[in-house]
Amino acid sequence: MRKCSVSQVCNSDQFITGEKAEMATRKALTNNALKAQPEPNIYTVGLDVGYGVTKAVMDNHDPVIFPSVTAYSREIKFQADEIAVKYPGDQLMDDEGTWFVGELAMSQARPAELLRLRGRTANESSLGNVFRARLAKVALGKLFAGVQDGSAIHIRIATGLPVDHMRDSAELKAALVGQHLIQTDNAEFVANITHVMVMPQPYGTIYSKMLKPNGVIDPCHTAKRTGVVDVGTYTVDLALDDDGEYVDAMSGSTESGVHMAQERIASAIERDYREKPSYRMVENILRTGCLRAHGQTVDYREQVNHAIDPIRSAALALISEKWQTGLGVDVIYLSGGGAELVARQVKEVYKQTILLDDSQTANARGYLAYANFTARG
């Protein structure tokens, strides 16, 4: 496998209150931590900030996975300590306030209070990448949980963007590189992000099969032309690798994804029960085909199948546009949180398709493997 060039891949329970005091304290902690740090160890993180779920992996550490949602924090008047223990690392403080994130936000905030990234924003620097950076801080806080001495941890990150959003990679890199004070209910340290690699999002899946976790080329991967279909929350992405070389003309994105099914299921529930369902309820129905309503289990498989049809159609249309019959593609990997939803239909048309068992974390693991590959020289 040839190395991709830089041009191809590497664009590359309470908190302190009082805004001025917070900012001054954060700056002092950051500066002091960096001054006190001797010759650094540098940790490498594979980070996949998905529109639906954020995934982060690091050598010798269990994967970190949490929903990509936030909400402004609220006072929990009962069982606050027990709830904090149940959702460790899901409270974050930054320059804009104190946040509930992930499962804690979904548990304690009303549906209308939940904030999430929905594709491209009007200003990626001030909106989209601020949100991505916040989720990255939470992920790092979870990876380094228990570090609460304000010390500096030196980190390099490999991450990705949807194929057709790669022009935004320089702004994402600028949002992540530098010093960030990580303050959660479970950690307090300075993340000194020294280097960021940004690649087309589904390329992580390709690298997860081409490379071993330590970055060594995997001899068991014998395909010359490798395709990946990444079914995410707001986009379906394709990427094609030709013996280590990214093929731009046969890669791309479509603004589709699991959100289409989620919205259709939510609309069906509102129609049938005159109540807007929570995100967690919709996800459960999509996974099980059953709705729990008024203490009774309701068969919702027909509505789920109807909701999934547009995702399947969009995925097949994009594959057909980019790869036609797939004659020249040796293997097609299906990854992403929505991979299982389209697997049967894609396999029927493209026989060389393989649904990855660990499809949700494939991109993050591949980012880490690629970063380890580049570190080997």
XYZ file of C-alpha atoms in Angstrom:
377
model
C 0.000 0.000 0.000
C 1.400 3.401 -0.942
C 1.305 6.184 1.602
C -1.187 8.868 0.733
C 0.435 12.234 0.270
C -0.263 15.151 2.549
C -2.404 16.752 -0.157
C -4.521 13.628 -0.412
C -5.220 13.009 3.246
C -3.583 15.163 5.883
C -5.043 18.676 5.762
C -4.007 17.755 8.159
C -21.452 17.562 40.766
C -20.512 21.621 40.294
C -18.231 23.828 38.237
C -16.777 27.310 38.855
C -19.248 30.121 38.200
C -18.707 33.669 36.953
C -17.716 34.152 33.317
C -14.608 36.327 33.804
C -13.302 34.194 36.656
C -13.841 31.077 34.571
C -11.940 32.382 31.563
C -9.045 33.681 33.666
C -8.808 30.402 35.554
C -8.910 28.369 32.358
C -6.111 30.426 30.750
C -3.926 30.208 33.855
C -4.431 26.455 34.171
C -3.578 25.948 30.508
C -0.384 28.038 30.647
C 0.811 26.532 33.926
C 0.215 22.966 32.739
C 2.223 23.496 29.557
C 5.113 25.146 31.405
C 5.272 22.335 33.963
C 5.344 19.530 31.409
C 8.778 17.916 30.825
C 9.722 16.005 27.674
C 6.274 14.855 26.496
C 4.750 11.517 25.704
C 2.469 11.943 22.703
C -0.774 9.965 22.571
C -2.514 9.209 19.279
C -6.314 9.235 19.051
C -8.597 8.090 16.240
C -11.619 10.397 16.434
C -14.844 10.007 14.460
C -17.220 12.864 15.294
C -20.326 11.553 13.569
C -23.560 13.474 13.226
C -25.275 10.767 15.270
C -22.562 9.171 17.408
C -19.028 10.189 18.398
C -16.397 7.440 18.543
C -12.826 7.694 19.826
C -10.139 5.012 20.075
C -6.638 4.907 21.496
C -4.060 2.164 21.903
C -4.592 0.048 25.041
C -7.957 1.650 25.804
C -11.572 0.583 25.315
C -13.418 2.557 22.593
C -15.360 5.631 23.707
C -18.833 5.860 22.132
C -21.567 8.395 22.930
C -24.436 10.168 21.101
C -23.394 13.428 19.421
C -25.891 15.556 21.332
C -25.509 18.336 23.888
C -27.794 20.442 26.045
C -27.235 23.259 28.482
C -26.964 21.776 31.951
C -29.781 21.976 34.480
C -29.914 21.489 38.222
C -30.749 17.902 39.101
C -32.694 18.149 42.355
C -32.644 14.482 43.324
C -30.161 11.614 42.840
C -27.588 13.993 41.343
C -24.625 11.961 42.591
C -26.104 8.659 41.410
C -26.883 10.118 37.976
C -23.340 11.511 37.643
C -21.948 8.045 38.407
C -24.284 6.484 35.835
C -23.099 8.868 33.092
C -19.391 9.465 33.834
C -17.738 12.199 31.810
C -21.018 13.510 30.366
C -20.741 16.941 32.045
C -18.462 19.433 30.332
C -17.511 23.006 31.099
C -16.105 25.289 28.401
C -16.045 28.995 27.558
C -19.732 28.941 26.600
C -21.052 27.344 29.776
C -21.734 24.007 31.378
C -23.139 21.218 29.233
C -24.824 17.867 29.491
C -23.573 15.630 26.680
C -24.421 12.244 25.180
C -26.523 9.847 27.226
C -26.854 12.304 30.119
C -28.275 14.963 27.796
C -30.722 12.468 26.297
C -31.761 11.327 29.762
C -32.181 14.716 31.477
C -33.001 17.253 28.750
C -36.278 17.689 26.899
C -36.184 16.763 23.182
C -36.461 20.431 22.197
C -33.372 21.290 24.289
C -31.059 18.838 22.555
C -28.505 20.346 20.197
C -26.851 18.363 17.425
C -24.876 18.979 14.265
C -27.000 18.667 11.121
C -24.695 18.583 8.126
C -22.926 21.703 6.905
C -23.582 24.953 8.741
C -23.668 28.516 7.447
C -20.305 29.166 9.104
C -18.261 26.069 9.863
C -15.677 27.989 11.919
C -18.134 29.565 14.353
C -20.840 26.884 14.340
C -20.041 23.430 12.989
C -16.450 23.137 14.148
C -17.188 24.659 17.558
C -19.675 21.824 18.060
C -17.168 19.233 16.796
C -14.480 20.610 19.100
C -16.849 20.378 22.069
C -17.574 16.724 21.323
C -13.847 16.115 20.858
C -13.208 17.544 24.341
C -15.786 15.179 25.821
C -14.203 12.225 24.009
C -10.737 13.157 25.308
C -12.135 13.599 28.805
C -13.482 10.063 28.637
C -10.271 8.607 27.212
C -8.214 10.221 29.991
C -10.798 9.864 32.756
C -9.313 10.220 36.208
C -6.616 12.725 35.203
C -7.589 15.657 37.405
C -4.335 17.411 38.237
C -4.474 20.027 35.458
C -1.391 18.596 33.755
C -0.776 18.786 30.014
C -1.352 15.747 27.814
C 0.121 15.906 24.326
C -2.130 14.416 21.671
C -2.259 13.990 17.929
C -5.597 13.278 16.300
C -6.586 11.481 13.109
C -10.146 12.187 12.047
C -12.389 12.553 8.990
C -15.114 14.491 7.212
C -17.756 13.379 4.698
C -16.169 12.999 1.269
C -17.856 16.036 -0.263
C -17.044 18.165 2.824
C -13.261 17.766 2.592
C -12.835 21.404 1.552
C -13.699 22.222 5.177
C -10.774 20.190 6.519
C -8.441 23.156 7.071
C -11.024 24.859 9.283
C -11.606 21.666 11.259
C -7.869 21.306 11.780
C -7.631 24.914 12.980
C -10.446 24.298 15.482
C -8.699 21.288 16.999
C -4.977 22.169 16.961
C -3.728 23.956 20.057
C -4.293 23.922 23.790
C -7.713 23.056 25.210
C -8.603 22.924 28.896
C -10.677 19.770 29.403
C -12.994 20.114 32.405
C -15.565 17.388 32.962
C -17.075 15.748 36.020
C -14.402 13.065 35.586
C -11.277 14.880 34.370
C -9.358 18.158 34.394
C -6.272 18.542 32.224
C -4.904 20.481 29.275
C -5.097 18.717 25.915
C -2.204 20.030 23.839
C -3.205 18.875 20.346
C -0.014 19.058 18.340
C -1.141 17.624 15.013
C -4.430 16.804 13.251
C -4.854 14.583 10.194
C -8.141 14.899 8.292
C -9.154 12.341 5.672
C -12.355 11.415 3.807
C -14.522 9.862 6.517
C -15.013 6.364 5.045
C -11.285 6.012 4.425
C -11.040 5.048 8.068
C -12.896 1.836 7.264
C -10.471 1.072 4.434
C -7.466 1.595 6.693
C -9.085 -0.561 9.394
C -8.871 -3.477 6.929
C -5.614 -2.598 5.128
C -3.639 -2.002 8.323
C -3.226 -3.694 11.655
C -3.907 -1.510 14.729
C -0.190 -0.797 15.152
C 0.032 0.552 11.595
C 1.667 -2.469 9.961
C 0.226 -3.427 6.557
C -2.105 -6.419 6.952
C -1.081 -9.139 4.459
C -4.546 -10.714 4.733
C -6.045 -7.763 2.879
C -5.349 -8.765 -0.719
C -7.869 -6.587 -2.588
C -6.376 -4.083 -5.030
C -9.475 -1.902 -5.432
C -11.313 -1.459 -2.149
C -14.623 0.340 -1.795
C -16.474 1.394 1.318
C -20.084 2.468 1.837
C -20.440 4.425 5.081
C -24.076 4.902 6.134
C -24.172 7.674 8.713
C -26.820 9.832 10.318
C -26.953 12.627 7.723
C -24.808 11.367 4.847
C -24.063 8.219 2.907
C -20.410 8.289 1.825
C -18.467 6.232 -0.710
C -14.715 6.037 -1.075
C -12.625 3.966 -3.458
C -8.981 3.048 -2.912
C -6.887 1.696 -5.785
C -3.891 -0.082 -4.220
C -3.304 2.739 -1.723
C -4.396 5.609 -3.957
C -7.597 7.560 -3.311
C -9.800 7.798 -6.428
C -11.717 11.063 -6.172
C -13.930 10.537 -9.233
C -15.292 7.297 -7.761
C -15.868 8.690 -4.267
C -18.605 10.982 -3.001
C -21.450 11.750 -0.620
C -25.204 12.142 -0.687
C -27.237 14.065 1.885
C -29.174 11.080 3.140
C -28.794 8.748 6.090
C -30.392 7.371 9.214
C -32.023 10.704 10.101
C -34.522 10.151 7.277
C -35.781 6.985 8.976
C -35.750 8.659 12.387
C -37.849 11.558 11.118
C -40.380 9.249 9.438
C -40.766 7.145 12.578
C -41.168 10.263 14.726
C -43.845 11.571 12.331
C -45.705 8.242 12.475
C -45.740 8.313 16.282
C -46.955 11.923 16.342
C -49.701 10.979 13.899
C -50.756 7.887 15.851
C -50.331 9.157 19.420
C -50.293 12.977 19.164
C -47.001 13.214 21.052
C -43.472 13.950 19.876
C -41.238 10.997 20.807
C -37.809 11.286 22.351
C -34.676 10.555 20.334
C -34.065 7.510 22.517
C -37.567 6.134 21.833
C -37.119 6.519 18.061
C -33.730 4.799 18.162
C -35.210 1.892 20.116
C -38.045 1.464 17.600
C -35.599 1.573 14.686
C -33.510 -1.130 16.355
C -36.294 -3.458 17.570
C -39.303 -2.731 15.356
C -41.430 -2.369 18.489
C -43.007 0.666 20.151
C -43.686 0.708 23.882
C -46.876 2.790 24.200
C -48.936 3.222 27.372
C -47.340 0.133 28.882
C -48.084 -2.053 25.844
C -45.781 -3.333 23.087
C -46.937 -2.286 19.617
C -45.634 -3.902 16.416
C -44.046 -1.061 14.407
C -42.108 -3.153 11.884
C -44.182 -2.000 8.931
C -43.565 1.651 9.771
C -39.842 0.948 10.278
C -39.505 -0.760 6.888
C -41.325 2.134 5.247
C -38.997 4.587 7.010
C -35.825 2.764 5.935
C -36.690 2.484 2.215
C -35.366 5.978 1.254
C -31.968 5.240 2.843
C -31.653 1.995 0.883
C -32.624 3.745 -2.337
C -30.176 6.601 -1.745
C -27.289 4.223 -0.970
C -27.896 2.094 -4.060
C -28.294 5.170 -6.269
C -24.961 6.602 -5.107
C -23.152 3.270 -5.546
C -24.588 2.906 -9.040
C -23.567 6.459 -9.943
C -19.969 6.049 -8.765
C -19.253 2.357 -9.385
C -21.920 1.294 -11.939
C -22.124 -2.499 -11.675
C -19.077 -2.690 -9.405
C -17.178 -4.777 -11.933
C -13.789 -3.283 -11.067
C -14.249 -3.197 -7.280
C -12.712 -6.214 -5.515
C -14.436 -5.771 -2.152
C -17.025 -3.385 -0.719
C -17.086 -2.809 3.042
C -20.281 -1.593 4.692
C -19.709 0.568 7.769
C -21.394 3.233 9.850
C -24.274 3.213 12.292
C -26.804 2.556 9.519
C -24.883 -0.209 7.746
C -27.181 -3.007 8.909
C -30.227 -1.129 7.580
C -29.032 -1.361 3.959
C -26.889 -4.511 4.069
C -29.337 -7.020 2.547
C -30.289 -4.798 -0.397
C -26.697 -3.808 -1.200
C -25.477 -7.414 -0.977
C -28.181 -8.541 -3.407
C -26.816 -6.194 -6.083
C -23.101 -6.146 -5.202
C -22.064 -9.682 -4.236
C -18.591 -8.642 -3.033
C -20.110 -6.607 -0.164
C -19.077 -7.381 3.430
C -20.926 -5.977 6.455
C -18.348 -5.304 9.154
C -19.116 -6.751 12.577
C -17.789 -3.618 14.267
C -19.107 -1.222 11.654
C -19.820 1.660 14.047
C -16.206 2.076 15.183
C -14.495 1.043 11.929
C -13.652 4.596 10.854
C -12.166 5.600 14.206
C -10.067 2.432 14.363
C -8.836 3.025 10.825
C -7.879 6.627 11.613
C -5.784 5.361 14.527
C -4.170 2.649 12.404
C -3.293 5.178 9.690
C -1.789 7.580 12.238
C 0.313 4.714 13.623
C 1.309 3.818 10.041
C 2.574 7.343 9.354
C 4.436 7.393 12.683
C 6.416 4.337 11.611
C 7.981 6.366 8.828
